[in-house]
Each structure stands twice: as C-alpha cells, then as structure tokens.
XYZ file of C-alpha atoms in Angstrom:
301
model
C -13.562 -14.636 -7.983
C -10.563 -12.624 -9.171
C -11.820 -12.797 -12.743
C -15.371 -11.873 -11.745
C -14.813 -8.984 -9.376
C -11.407 -7.445 -10.049
C -10.195 -4.907 -12.588
C -6.820 -4.527 -10.865
C -4.397 -7.189 -9.601
C -1.772 -6.456 -6.935
C 0.903 -9.013 -6.005
C 0.625 -8.589 -2.240
C 3.929 -10.231 -1.304
C 5.646 -11.574 -4.423
C 7.258 -8.264 -5.395
C 8.669 -7.535 -1.948
C 12.402 -7.797 -1.418
C 12.260 -10.980 0.676
C 10.414 -12.763 -2.144
C 12.569 -11.472 -4.980
C 16.067 -11.459 -3.493
C 16.745 -14.400 -1.222
C 20.407 -13.849 -2.119
C 22.081 -10.550 -2.860
C 23.238 -11.477 -6.360
C 20.128 -13.169 -7.767
C 16.441 -12.436 -8.333
C 13.528 -14.899 -8.104
C 10.589 -13.647 -10.169
C 8.623 -16.913 -10.223
C 5.781 -15.811 -7.945
C 5.441 -12.332 -9.420
C 5.602 -13.618 -12.992
C 2.683 -15.974 -12.334
C 0.446 -13.175 -11.068
C 1.465 -10.769 -13.820
C 0.681 -13.423 -16.446
C -2.725 -14.052 -14.824
C -3.622 -10.367 -14.944
C -2.517 -9.935 -18.534
C -4.390 -13.053 -19.640
C -7.555 -11.664 -18.059
C -7.063 -8.098 -19.330
C -6.641 -6.701 -15.812
C -4.456 -3.768 -14.827
C -1.492 -4.289 -12.497
C -0.141 -2.362 -9.523
C 3.389 -3.142 -8.372
C 3.875 -3.434 -4.612
C 6.488 -2.431 -3.529
C 9.912 -1.200 -4.645
C 11.059 0.076 -1.253
C 9.899 -0.841 2.253
C 11.687 -1.059 5.564
C 10.207 -4.491 6.260
C 9.875 -7.827 4.402
C 13.613 -7.730 3.713
C 15.953 -10.709 3.293
C 18.561 -11.044 6.075
C 21.461 -9.862 3.909
C 19.933 -6.384 3.532
C 20.291 -5.739 7.235
C 24.024 -6.449 7.044
C 24.596 -3.401 4.852
C 26.754 -0.873 6.665
C 27.537 2.057 4.390
C 25.685 4.700 2.436
C 27.368 3.686 -0.805
C 26.368 0.050 -0.383
C 22.736 0.859 0.426
C 22.431 3.259 -2.515
C 24.013 0.770 -4.902
C 21.699 -2.082 -3.889
C 18.577 0.093 -3.884
C 19.240 1.456 -7.358
C 20.120 -1.967 -8.744
C 16.985 -3.523 -7.278
C 14.637 -0.925 -8.710
C 16.356 -0.922 -12.096
C 16.062 -4.705 -12.446
C 12.485 -5.008 -11.163
C 10.949 -2.063 -13.007
C 12.733 -2.949 -16.234
C 11.413 -6.523 -16.104
C 7.787 -5.344 -15.938
C 8.086 -2.176 -18.002
C 4.977 -1.807 -20.136
C 3.099 -4.398 -18.067
C 2.925 -2.938 -14.568
C 1.477 0.529 -15.066
C 1.543 1.754 -11.461
C 4.125 1.219 -8.713
C 3.992 1.717 -4.969
C 7.513 3.080 -5.109
C 7.932 3.756 -1.393
C 5.780 2.021 1.211
C 5.156 3.047 4.833
C 7.995 5.513 5.187
C 6.132 7.772 7.639
C 6.523 7.081 11.357
C 3.302 5.833 12.977
C 3.270 8.965 15.138
C 5.537 11.637 13.632
C 5.396 13.599 16.871
C 7.657 10.958 18.413
C 11.064 11.198 16.809
C 10.322 12.893 13.508
C 8.408 12.066 10.346
C 10.326 8.997 9.107
C 10.256 5.381 10.226
C 13.474 3.946 11.616
C 14.553 1.552 8.839
C 17.843 0.363 7.372
C 17.232 2.764 4.472
C 16.625 5.750 6.725
C 19.648 4.937 8.871
C 22.059 4.602 5.937
C 20.616 7.057 3.406
C 18.396 9.425 5.361
C 15.291 10.918 3.721
C 17.096 10.850 0.373
C 16.259 7.146 0.042
C 12.783 8.306 -1.017
C 14.262 10.570 -3.693
C 16.551 7.816 -4.977
C 13.693 5.340 -5.265
C 11.357 7.648 -7.181
C 14.103 9.042 -9.403
C 15.338 5.557 -10.318
C 11.875 4.171 -11.067
C 11.117 7.160 -13.296
C 14.366 6.771 -15.212
C 13.679 3.098 -15.967
C 10.017 3.474 -16.956
C 9.083 7.090 -17.694
C 5.513 6.035 -18.504
C 4.816 4.377 -15.144
C 2.636 6.005 -12.493
C 4.679 6.398 -9.311
C 2.922 6.369 -5.940
C 3.855 7.077 -2.332
C 1.927 4.468 -0.329
C 1.213 4.813 3.396
C -1.314 4.128 6.135
C -3.390 5.694 8.905
C -4.745 8.855 7.293
C -8.392 8.402 8.266
C -8.814 8.944 12.002
C -9.453 12.088 14.051
C -6.409 12.434 16.288
C -3.278 14.547 16.436
C -0.965 11.751 15.289
C -3.040 11.168 12.155
C -3.043 14.890 11.391
C 0.757 14.861 11.581
C 0.883 11.860 9.234
C -1.110 13.805 6.658
C 1.258 16.751 7.011
C 4.254 14.444 6.607
C 2.846 12.906 3.416
C 2.181 16.326 1.945
C 5.694 17.459 2.860
C 7.308 14.449 1.171
C 5.313 14.945 -2.029
C 6.021 18.685 -2.031
C 9.758 18.039 -1.582
C 9.866 15.547 -4.455
C 8.011 17.922 -6.755
C 10.225 20.838 -5.791
C 13.216 18.736 -6.864
C 11.589 17.814 -10.164
C 11.286 14.141 -9.162
C 8.140 12.506 -10.614
C 5.459 11.484 -8.109
C 1.969 10.942 -9.459
C -0.138 9.770 -6.554
C -0.617 9.019 -2.895
C -1.821 5.558 -1.950
C -3.969 5.512 1.201
C -3.916 1.981 2.576
C -7.202 2.213 4.503
C -6.748 -0.663 6.931
C -9.782 0.585 8.851
C -10.158 -0.210 12.562
C -13.745 -1.292 13.103
C -14.017 0.374 16.490
C -12.779 3.798 15.334
C -14.799 6.504 13.602
C -13.824 7.985 10.256
C -12.655 11.603 10.264
C -14.655 12.669 7.214
C -13.776 16.354 7.472
C -10.060 15.599 7.874
C -10.055 13.250 4.883
C -11.866 15.760 2.695
C -9.374 18.491 3.543
C -6.515 16.065 2.894
C -7.973 15.336 -0.559
C -8.061 19.045 -1.315
C -4.481 19.503 -0.115
C -3.314 16.678 -2.382
C -5.208 18.163 -5.314
C -3.355 21.431 -4.752
C -0.112 19.493 -5.199
C -1.501 18.023 -8.433
C -1.226 14.370 -7.397
C -3.895 11.703 -7.684
C -5.251 9.595 -4.828
C -5.652 5.829 -4.680
C -7.223 3.643 -2.004
C -4.700 0.808 -2.023
C -5.182 -1.746 0.774
C -8.774 -1.477 1.943
C -10.023 -3.897 4.605
C -11.557 -3.753 8.092
C -9.732 -4.804 11.250
C -12.732 -6.303 13.032
C -11.095 -7.715 16.170
C -13.240 -5.535 18.454
C -16.537 -5.747 16.565
C -19.384 -8.035 17.778
C -18.993 -11.776 17.318
C -22.191 -12.248 15.304
C -21.098 -12.447 11.673
C -24.103 -10.587 10.274
C -23.724 -7.728 12.712
C -20.007 -7.588 12.060
C -20.425 -7.584 8.283
C -22.953 -4.770 8.392
C -20.717 -2.709 10.684
C -17.723 -3.246 8.384
C -19.734 -2.265 5.318
C -20.966 0.876 7.057
C -17.414 1.846 8.000
C -16.163 1.311 4.441
C -19.083 3.396 3.136
C -18.253 6.241 5.531
C -14.617 6.181 4.460
C -15.280 6.047 0.725
C -18.021 8.674 0.992
C -15.499 11.032 2.582
C -12.888 10.373 -0.104
C -15.202 10.453 -3.124
C -17.168 13.509 -1.982
C -13.949 15.514 -2.109
C -12.227 13.861 -5.052
C -12.733 10.595 -6.999
C -9.810 8.216 -6.359
C -7.826 6.775 -9.241
C -8.527 3.266 -7.911
C -10.109 1.438 -4.994
C -8.130 -1.690 -4.173
C -8.897 -4.124 -1.357
C -6.102 -5.974 0.438
C -7.253 -9.415 -0.550
C -10.640 -10.494 -1.799
C -11.923 -13.337 0.399
C -11.913 -13.769 4.185
C -10.306 -17.148 3.489
C -7.009 -15.365 2.933
C -6.235 -12.351 5.115
C -3.310 -11.085 7.175
C -5.682 -9.823 9.870
C -6.307 -13.234 11.469
C -2.724 -13.455 12.685
C -1.935 -9.787 13.246
C -5.202 -8.800 14.956
C -6.655 -12.040 16.404
C -10.041 -11.863 18.103
C -10.229 -12.780 21.789
C -13.239 -15.017 21.095
C -11.270 -17.040 18.555
C -13.612 -16.209 15.675
C -11.995 -15.712 12.295
C -11.671 -12.212 10.903
C -14.175 -11.041 8.285
C -12.369 -8.018 6.795
C -13.023 -8.398 3.067
C -15.860 -8.168 0.503
C -16.219 -11.955 0.037
C -16.615 -14.461 2.862
C -14.476 -17.594 3.227
C -16.763 -19.400 0.751
C -16.410 -16.567 -1.801
C -19.948 -15.291 -1.259
C -20.442 -11.503 -1.452
C -20.974 -9.661 1.818
C -22.513 -6.205 2.384
C -19.090 -4.647 1.798
C -19.184 -5.808 -1.827
C -22.404 -3.906 -2.409
C -20.748 -0.770 -1.027
C -17.733 -1.203 -3.291
C -20.011 -1.705 -6.261
C -21.243 1.857 -5.873
C -17.737 3.234 -6.401
C -16.177 0.612 -8.600
C -13.080 1.897 -10.343
C -10.983 -1.209 -9.721
C -11.197 -3.299 -6.559
C -8.939 -6.309 -6.345
C-alpha cells in the first residue's frame, strides 16, 4: 500500500526524542533508518518529524534545570539528527505544536520544558541550528487546529503568523507552515478563514503543507458507509478551501490504513466501533477519502 499510494514517507514516531534518545549520551536510529531506507529504495520523498516537540520526550529531558543545559542538548540533538540524514530527508518539521491550544488563555506558547527553560527563543535555536547543518533542507513550523470557525482558532492563526514573521525578521530560515488537519468529523470547516490564512502566509513568502490529515470520527454515525462518506466530504471541504486559495506543497495523511491509527485510543467511540479516519480501510481497500485525495495528489503518505 505504501508503494502504491504514497509519494512521501513520514516516520510518525521513530524520529521523536523518546525513540532516538533513550539515554542522554546515545542515539538509537534503528527505527528511523529502516523507514528512510524503505523510502529511498522506492524513490519516495521523506519528511522528518520532528526535531523539537514538548511531548514524546525521554524521562531524562524533564530533569533538565537550566537554560544552558537545555540549549546545549537541543543544539546537539538537532546537529546529530539532521547531519545523519542530510541529503536524504529534504523537509523537516523543525518545531511541532508550539502554539497553545487556545492562545487567549495564558499566551501564545504551550507550557513545555523548552518554553520554561528557554522561552520563545527555543524556536529560533531549533530553526537556526537545522539551517546551519543542512542549508538545503526545507524547514517547516508544524501545528494544529487552524481550520475551525471560532475565536481560539483565529488566535492560533495569528500566533503562527507572528512566529514566522519573527523568524524572518531575524533572518532565520523558515520555508513553510505545516497544517496538521486532524479534522473533527462533527465540526464544520471555516473555508473563508482558511483562505485568508493562505493569503496571509503567501504574503510572508512561506509555503503551506497539509501534514497530518485524518478525520476524528468519534461522533459520526456508526454505519461505516455513512461515516466514510461524511469523512470524505469533510476532507474535500478542507482541501477545497486550501487549494482554492493556494496549492499546498504536499498533502500528507497521518497514516494510510484504518488498521493503524492513533485515533482509536485517543478518541474512542462510545459504541466501541473502530475509528475509520484514513483513506484505506483495515483491509487496505480504498475508501471515498482516497478518491478525494486523488483529485489533489501532490504526495499523500
């Protein structure tokens, strides 16, 4: 299925800190290396996810207590990881989910070990370091919840624009914004808001990528056919809004088959039915969502 449908491969978990650095002084690249080799063997592009996130961290990271220590470990981590895959991983989610879910409550940044020890500059350090190690890599700010019509979402868009503007004003390379697009099946898409957001990003001269597309279907009807059609319609509404304003650099789903998805555990259905968030069902058969993606295909994987 990966060979048939995907132009882009993303290691979902194997490049996160908890997978790479069980211990402070050593790196375990076994899982990531396997996926990188698979992509290269099949002539597929690679996106690296992720160099900096406030979650999926090994326990030792949370014992850090000083600014100097946090900066030293962050720089070392990015230098080692980006250098290992230089020339093979063309695009990196440099910073992931740094914006607070609702920026109106406590400011724009999530409360993480990096924010507590380094402040907003941890974003600058991450992008600057990645650029210094691989000047040819595309560097992306990746975040979620840009697609709904509410005040909190509007503030998230403003926060993303402010971060990108600040990096550019400092001369720090940032090439794109990754919009995760974990779409809630019960919520409508704010097409007008997305289109304006695309125009605002274009004004900052950064590209847009859809990076983690799936549908959280925990509140959709139980019937699988009805659910699949509703999910496909939601994905179509979202992608129509994005593409009508500006073609994205890539469209990447967060997984490929319903057999393997994070949504079952994180958003379980009350009726006990398994989630159906992805373009292939649990038996790897295409669903209506795959037909929708086929209309926009620039790299779904």
